[in-house]
Coordinates of C-alpha atoms in Angstrom, one line a residue:
X1 CA -0.2 0.2 0.2
X2 CA 1.0 3.2 -0.7
X3 CA 1.0 6.3 1.7
X4 CA -0.1 9.6 1.2
X5 CA 3.9 10.7 1.4
X6 CA 4.7 7.9 -1.4
X7 CA 2.2 9.0 -3.9
X8 CA 3.2 12.4 -3.8
X9 CA 6.7 11.0 -4.7
X10 CA 5.1 8.9 -7.0
X11 CA 3.2 12.0 -9.0
X12 CA 6.2 13.8 -9.4
X13 CA 8.2 11.3 -10.9
X14 CA 5.7 10.7 -13.4
X15 CA 6.1 13.5 -15.0
X16 CA 7.3 14.0 -18.6
X17 CA 9.8 12.1 -20.2
X18 CA 11.0 15.6 -22.0
X19 CA 11.7 18.3 -18.9
X20 CA 11.4 21.6 -18.4
X21 CA 14.5 23.2 -16.9
X22 CA 13.5 24.0 -13.6
X23 CA 15.0 27.7 -13.2
X24 CA 15.6 27.5 -9.7
X25 CA 17.4 24.8 -9.3
X26 CA 21.3 25.5 -10.0
X27 CA 24.4 22.3 -10.4
X28 CA 27.7 22.9 -9.0
X29 CA 31.3 21.2 -8.4
X30 CA 32.3 22.5 -4.9
X31 CA 35.6 21.5 -2.6
X32 CA 35.5 17.9 -0.9
X33 CA 36.1 19.9 2.4
X34 CA 32.4 19.7 1.2
X35 CA 31.6 16.8 2.2
X36 CA 31.7 17.2 6.3
X37 CA 28.6 16.9 7.8
X38 CA 26.6 15.1 5.0
X39 CA 25.1 11.7 5.3
X40 CA 24.8 8.9 2.6
X41 CA 21.2 9.1 1.1
X42 CA 19.6 5.9 -0.2
X43 CA 19.6 5.3 -3.7
X44 CA 17.3 3.3 -6.2
X45 CA 19.5 2.3 -9.1
X46 CA 17.9 1.8 -13.0
X47 CA 20.3 -0.6 -14.5
X48 CA 22.8 -2.6 -13.7
X49 CA 25.9 -1.4 -11.9
X50 CA 28.8 -2.9 -9.9
X51 CA 30.1 -2.2 -6.3
X52 CA 33.7 0.0 -6.9
X53 CA 35.7 -2.0 -4.6
X54 CA 37.4 -0.4 -1.8
X55 CA 36.3 3.1 -2.8
X56 CA 32.0 3.0 -2.3
X57 CA 29.8 3.8 -4.6
X58 CA 29.6 1.9 -8.4
X59 CA 31.0 0.9 -11.3
X60 CA 28.7 0.8 -14.5
X61 CA 29.0 0.2 -18.6
X62 CA 25.7 -0.5 -19.8
X63 CA 23.4 2.8 -21.5
X64 CA 20.5 4.2 -19.7
X65 CA 22.2 4.3 -15.6
X66 CA 19.9 6.6 -13.9
X67 CA 20.3 7.1 -9.7
X68 CA 17.6 8.1 -7.7
X69 CA 17.1 9.5 -4.4
X70 CA 14.1 11.3 -2.5
X71 CA 14.4 13.8 0.5
X72 CA 12.9 17.0 1.9
X73 CA 15.3 19.7 2.1
X74 CA 16.6 23.2 -0.1
X75 CA 20.0 20.7 -1.8
X76 CA 21.8 18.1 -1.9
X77 CA 25.1 16.9 -3.0
X78 CA 26.5 13.9 -5.5
X79 CA 29.7 12.7 -6.3
X80 CA 30.8 11.8 -9.7
X81 CA 33.9 9.4 -10.3
X82 CA 36.1 9.3 -12.7
X83 CA 34.7 8.0 -17.0
X84 CA 33.3 9.7 -19.8
X85 CA 29.2 10.5 -19.7
X86 CA 27.2 12.8 -20.4
X87 CA 24.3 13.5 -16.8
X88 CA 21.1 15.1 -16.9
X89 CA 20.3 16.0 -13.2
X90 CA 16.6 16.6 -12.9
X91 CA 14.6 17.4 -9.9
X92 CA 11.2 16.4 -9.8
X93 CA 11.1 15.7 -12.8
X94 CA 12.8 19.0 -14.7
X95 CA 16.1 19.3 -15.5
X96 CA 18.2 21.4 -13.2
X97 CA 21.6 20.5 -15.5
X98 CA 23.3 18.5 -18.1
X99 CA 26.9 17.2 -17.0
X100 CA 29.0 16.7 -20.3
X101 CA 32.2 15.0 -19.3
X102 CA 31.9 15.8 -15.6
X103 CA 35.1 16.4 -14.1
X104 CA 35.3 13.4 -10.9
X105 CA 34.9 15.4 -7.4
X106 CA 31.8 17.1 -5.6
X107 CA 28.6 18.7 -6.9
X108 CA 26.1 20.8 -5.5
X109 CA 22.8 21.3 -6.1
X110 CA 20.7 23.9 -4.2
X111 CA 17.8 26.7 -4.7
X112 CA 15.6 24.3 -4.2
X113 CA 11.8 25.0 -2.4
X114 CA 12.7 23.7 1.7
X115 CA 10.0 21.8 3.7
X116 CA 8.5 19.9 0.6
X117 CA 9.7 16.0 -0.9
X118 CA 11.8 16.1 -3.9
X119 CA 12.9 13.5 -6.2
X120 CA 16.5 14.1 -7.4
X121 CA 17.5 11.5 -10.9
X122 CA 21.3 12.1 -12.4
X123 CA 20.9 9.5 -15.5
X124 CA 22.8 9.0 -17.9
X125 CA 22.4 9.8 -21.6
X126 CA 25.4 8.5 -23.3
X127 CA 26.8 5.0 -24.5
X128 CA 29.8 3.8 -22.4
X129 CA 31.2 1.0 -24.8
X130 CA 34.9 2.1 -24.4
X131 CA 35.2 1.8 -21.0
X132 CA 33.2 2.3 -17.5
X133 CA 31.9 4.8 -15.3
X134 CA 32.1 5.5 -12.1
X135 CA 29.2 6.9 -9.3
X136 CA 30.0 7.8 -5.7
X137 CA 27.0 8.4 -4.7
X138 CA 24.1 10.9 -3.4
X139 CA 24.7 13.2 0.3
X140 CA 22.7 14.9 2.4
X141 CA 23.4 18.1 4.6
X142 CA 22.5 18.3 8.1
X143 CA 19.1 19.5 8.5
X144 CA 17.4 17.6 5.1
X145 CA 15.1 14.6 5.5
X146 CA 16.5 12.0 3.8
X147 CA 13.3 10.0 2.2
X148 CA 12.9 6.5 1.0
X149 CA 13.5 6.4 -3.1
X150 CA 9.7 6.2 -5.1
X151 CA 8.6 2.8 -4.9
X152 CA 7.5 1.9 -8.4
X153 CA 4.8 -1.2 -9.2
X154 CA 5.5 -1.3 -12.7
X155 CA 9.3 -2.4 -14.4
X156 CA 10.6 -2.9 -18.0
X157 CA 13.7 -4.0 -19.3
X158 CA 14.5 -3.1 -23.0
X159 CA 17.3 -5.1 -25.0
X160 CA 19.5 -4.4 -28.0
X161 CA 21.8 -2.4 -30.2
X162 CA 21.7 1.0 -31.4
X163 CA 18.0 1.2 -32.1
X164 CA 18.1 1.0 -28.1
X165 CA 20.3 2.5 -27.3
X166 CA 19.5 6.3 -28.9
X167 CA 22.7 5.6 -31.0
X168 CA 23.3 9.6 -32.8
X169 CA 19.1 10.2 -32.1
X170 CA 20.0 14.0 -31.3
X171 CA 21.7 14.5 -34.8
X172 CA 19.9 17.0 -37.5
X173 CA 21.8 14.9 -39.8
X174 CA 22.8 11.3 -41.2
X175 CA 26.3 12.3 -41.6
X176 CA 28.4 12.1 -38.4
X177 CA 31.6 11.9 -36.9
X178 CA 33.0 10.1 -33.6
X179 CA 32.8 12.6 -31.4
X180 CA 29.6 13.8 -33.0
X181 CA 27.7 10.6 -32.3
X182 CA 28.8 10.0 -29.0
X183 CA 27.6 14.1 -27.9
X184 CA 23.9 13.7 -29.6
X185 CA 23.5 10.4 -28.6
X186 CA 20.8 9.9 -25.9
X187 CA 18.9 7.5 -24.7
X188 CA 16.5 9.2 -22.1
X189 CA 15.0 10.3 -24.9
X190 CA 15.2 6.4 -27.2
X191 CA 11.9 4.6 -27.2
X192 CA 12.9 2.6 -23.7
X193 CA 12.5 6.2 -21.6
X194 CA 9.6 7.2 -23.3
X195 CA 7.4 4.2 -22.9
X196 CA 8.5 3.4 -19.9
X197 CA 8.1 7.1 -18.3
X198 CA 4.4 6.5 -20.3
X199 CA 3.7 3.4 -17.5
X200 CA 5.3 5.1 -15.1
X201 CA 7.6 2.6 -14.4
X202 CA 11.3 1.7 -13.6
X203 CA 13.2 0.4 -16.3
X204 CA 16.8 -1.0 -17.0
X205 CA 18.3 -0.8 -21.2
X206 CA 20.6 -3.6 -21.6
X207 CA 21.5 -2.7 -25.3
X208 CA 24.8 -1.8 -27.3
X209 CA 25.6 -0.1 -30.4
X210 CA 26.7 -3.0 -33.3
X211 CA 26.0 -6.4 -31.4
X212 CA 23.4 -9.3 -32.7
X213 CA 22.3 -12.1 -31.9
X214 CA 25.3 -14.5 -33.5
X215 CA 26.8 -11.7 -35.7
X216 CA 27.9 -8.4 -34.8
X217 CA 27.6 -5.3 -37.9
X218 CA 29.8 -6.0 -40.2
X219 CA 31.3 -9.3 -39.0
X220 CA 32.9 -7.3 -36.2
X221 CA 34.6 -9.4 -32.9
X222 CA 33.4 -9.1 -30.4
X223 CA 30.7 -10.4 -27.7
X224 CA 27.1 -10.7 -29.3
X225 CA 24.4 -8.8 -27.2
X226 CA 23.4 -12.3 -25.7
X227 CA 27.3 -13.1 -25.1
X228 CA 27.0 -9.8 -22.9
X229 CA 23.8 -10.4 -21.7
X230 CA 24.6 -12.0 -18.1
X231 CA 27.6 -9.5 -16.6
X232 CA 27.3 -5.9 -15.5
X233 CA 30.2 -4.4 -16.9
X234 CA 31.8 -5.2 -20.8
X235 CA 34.5 -7.4 -19.3
X236 CA 32.6 -10.9 -19.9
X237 CA 33.9 -11.8 -16.3
X238 CA 31.6 -9.1 -13.4
X239 CA 28.6 -11.1 -12.7
X240 CA 25.0 -9.6 -12.6
X241 CA 23.9 -9.2 -9.2
X242 CA 21.0 -11.4 -7.7
X243 CA 19.3 -8.1 -6.5
X244 CA 15.4 -9.0 -6.9
X245 CA 14.5 -7.6 -10.8
X246 CA 11.5 -9.4 -11.6
X247 CA 10.4 -6.8 -14.9
X248 CA 6.5 -7.1 -16.0
X249 CA 7.7 -6.4 -19.4
X250 CA 10.8 -7.4 -21.4
X251 CA 11.0 -5.5 -25.4
X252 CA 13.9 -6.5 -27.5
X253 CA 14.5 -5.7 -30.9
X254 CA 17.6 -8.1 -32.0
X255 CA 18.8 -8.6 -35.3
X256 CA 19.8 -5.7 -37.4
X257 CA 23.7 -6.3 -36.9
X258 CA 23.2 -10.1 -37.8
X259 CA 21.5 -8.7 -41.4
X260 CA 22.5 -5.0 -42.2
X261 CA 26.5 -6.2 -44.1
X262 CA 27.6 -8.8 -46.6
X263 CA 29.1 -12.1 -45.2
X264 CA 32.8 -12.0 -45.4
X265 CA 35.4 -15.0 -46.5
X266 CA 35.9 -16.8 -43.5
X267 CA 32.7 -15.9 -41.5
X268 CA 31.4 -19.1 -40.0
X269 CA 28.1 -19.5 -42.5
X270 CA 28.4 -20.4 -45.7
X271 CA 25.8 -18.3 -47.0
X272 CA 22.7 -16.2 -45.5
X273 CA 20.3 -19.2 -45.4
X274 CA 22.3 -20.6 -42.9
X275 CA 23.3 -17.2 -41.1
X276 CA 19.9 -16.8 -40.5
X277 CA 18.7 -20.6 -39.2
X278 CA 21.8 -19.4 -36.7
X279 CA 19.9 -16.3 -35.7
X280 CA 16.7 -18.1 -35.5
X281 CA 18.1 -20.9 -33.1
X282 CA 20.1 -18.7 -30.9
X283 CA 17.7 -15.9 -30.4
X284 CA 15.0 -18.2 -29.6
X285 CA 17.0 -19.9 -27.0
X286 CA 17.6 -16.3 -25.7
X287 CA 14.1 -15.9 -25.2
X288 CA 13.8 -18.9 -23.5
X289 CA 16.8 -18.4 -21.4
X290 CA 15.1 -15.1 -20.3
X291 CA 11.3 -16.6 -19.6
X292 CA 13.6 -18.8 -17.0
X293 CA 15.4 -15.8 -15.2
X294 CA 12.0 -13.3 -16.0
X295 CA 9.3 -16.5 -15.4
X296 CA 6.2 -14.1 -15.2
X297 CA 7.7 -11.5 -17.6
X298 CA 5.6 -11.0 -21.0
X299 CA 8.3 -11.0 -23.9
X300 CA 7.5 -8.2 -26.5
X301 CA 9.6 -8.2 -30.1
X302 CA 9.8 -5.7 -32.7
X303 CA 11.7 -5.2 -35.5
X304 CA 11.7 -2.9 -38.7
X305 CA 11.6 -4.4 -42.1
X306 CA 14.4 -3.1 -43.2
X307 CA 17.3 -5.0 -45.6
X308 CA 14.6 -6.1 -47.9
X309 CA 12.3 -7.5 -45.2
X310 CA 15.1 -10.2 -43.5
X311 CA 15.4 -9.1 -40.1
X312 CA 11.5 -9.0 -39.9
X313 CA 11.0 -12.6 -41.1
X314 CA 13.6 -14.3 -39.0
X315 CA 12.5 -12.8 -35.8
X316 CA 8.4 -12.8 -36.5
X317 CA 9.5 -16.7 -37.2
X318 CA 11.5 -17.0 -33.7
X319 CA 8.2 -15.7 -31.9
X320 CA 5.7 -17.4 -34.4
X321 CA 8.2 -20.8 -33.3
X322 CA 8.1 -20.1 -29.6
X323 CA 4.3 -19.6 -29.7
X324 CA 4.4 -23.3 -31.4
X325 CA 6.1 -24.7 -28.5
X326 CA 3.8 -23.1 -26.0
X327 CA 4.8 -19.9 -24.4
X328 CA 1.7 -17.8 -24.4
X329 CA 3.4 -14.8 -23.1
X330 CA 4.9 -13.0 -25.8
X331 CA 3.9 -10.3 -28.3
X332 CA 5.5 -9.4 -31.5
X333 CA 5.1 -5.7 -33.7
X334 CA 6.5 -5.5 -36.7
X335 CA 7.2 -1.6 -37.1
X336 CA 7.5 0.0 -40.1
X337 CA 7.6 4.3 -41.8
X338 CA 10.5 5.4 -40.3
X339 CA 12.8 7.7 -42.0
X340 CA 15.8 7.2 -39.6
X341 CA 17.8 10.7 -40.0
X342 CA 20.5 10.1 -37.1
X343 CA 23.6 9.7 -37.1
X344 CA 24.4 7.3 -40.0
X345 CA 20.7 6.4 -40.7
X346 CA 19.9 5.4 -37.3
X347 CA 16.2 6.4 -35.9
X348 CA 15.6 10.4 -34.8
X349 CA 13.6 11.6 -32.2
X350 CA 10.2 11.0 -33.8
X351 CA 11.4 7.7 -35.4
X352 CA 11.4 6.8 -31.5
X353 CA 8.5 8.5 -30.5
X354 CA 6.9 6.1 -33.1
X355 CA 8.6 3.2 -32.0
X356 CA 7.6 4.4 -27.8
X357 CA 3.7 4.8 -29.6
X358 CA 3.4 1.4 -31.6
X359 CA 4.7 -0.2 -28.6
X360 CA 2.4 1.1 -26.2
X361 CA -1.1 0.5 -28.3
X362 CA 0.4 -3.1 -28.4
X363 CA 1.0 -3.5 -24.6
X364 CA -2.6 -1.6 -24.2
X365 CA -4.6 -4.0 -26.4
X366 CA -2.7 -6.7 -23.4
X367 CA -4.6 -7.0 -20.8
X368 CA -2.4 -9.6 -19.2
X369 CA 0.7 -8.3 -20.2
X370 CA 1.3 -6.0 -16.6
X371 CA -0.3 -9.0 -14.9
X372 CA 1.2 -12.4 -13.4
X373 CA 0.2 -15.8 -15.5
X374 CA -3.0 -15.7 -12.5
X375 CA -4.0 -12.6 -13.5
X376 CA -3.3 -10.4 -10.6
X377 CA -1.8 -7.6 -11.1
X378 CA 2.2 -7.8 -10.8
X379 CA 3.9 -6.2 -7.5

């Protein structure tokens, strides 16, 4: 049961995903001596992290991470560790500041209305394949009242490639340098967080640009998405902590990188038919592993019709095969009409809104999607 206080917190948490700047709140880096008298706040984390050995805080690499707390008071502090990222600092659903490649250290959020609850969310916009980032916590000064982070009943996970990352979605053109891709990628405005905001849901984004189910972009040598999925970092050996995460909905979009480029001599598939057969078998096995991991989740697969419909045919066939095997809590959404005007012909902001809308329409037509198989609402 939610208390009135929690209801107020949740009302703040479910604000529009594209925030209006908070005029009163400001963020500035301060001297580490300001740590004196600060107490750690209770932090809820949206996404996969690993505890930072010997330093406190968390190390993270998957996109879409957010760190969230609630409190009553006029200011709060947070500490950023090393790494290259863009962080949106949001208070009560409004953006107070965006920090691009923030210098490691302590930051002060000030200028808030006193004697009322606030939700502070610090969320990452960028992709982090080059290396992990670190976040060392949120802290409150004396006189502030710490509150538990909002408890959201709905949880959704997104698994995919660059389309799910939000690769270059802010770009006004397709031609982009590597630096421009980095600066114009904003996962908070990709279809996943947009859809999660529609349902007032906590979310996790487990996606890596360029990765496929059995084949990465242009045959690139790296872990495929199913191979990287079990790990908290991209090192292949830091396991995901068992933190009780059980989403009611898991959305997947994989296959673009498997099929978007021609096979090269020396790759293990003799032809496209063999590649497709391997993709379908491996994707089906990955979905079955997710069913074992999340017994009650509704699995929702989507794909575009790009590359002469090869992705759509293969992904749709996987869903059909699972249904024939008795999998009932699964859906498929074909997505057409995308302009692909972002960097390197990736989805634009308008495209992400379209994808989110199509997925929302499907979920709204599936009353069982947010419920346990028994029909009871999932908690």
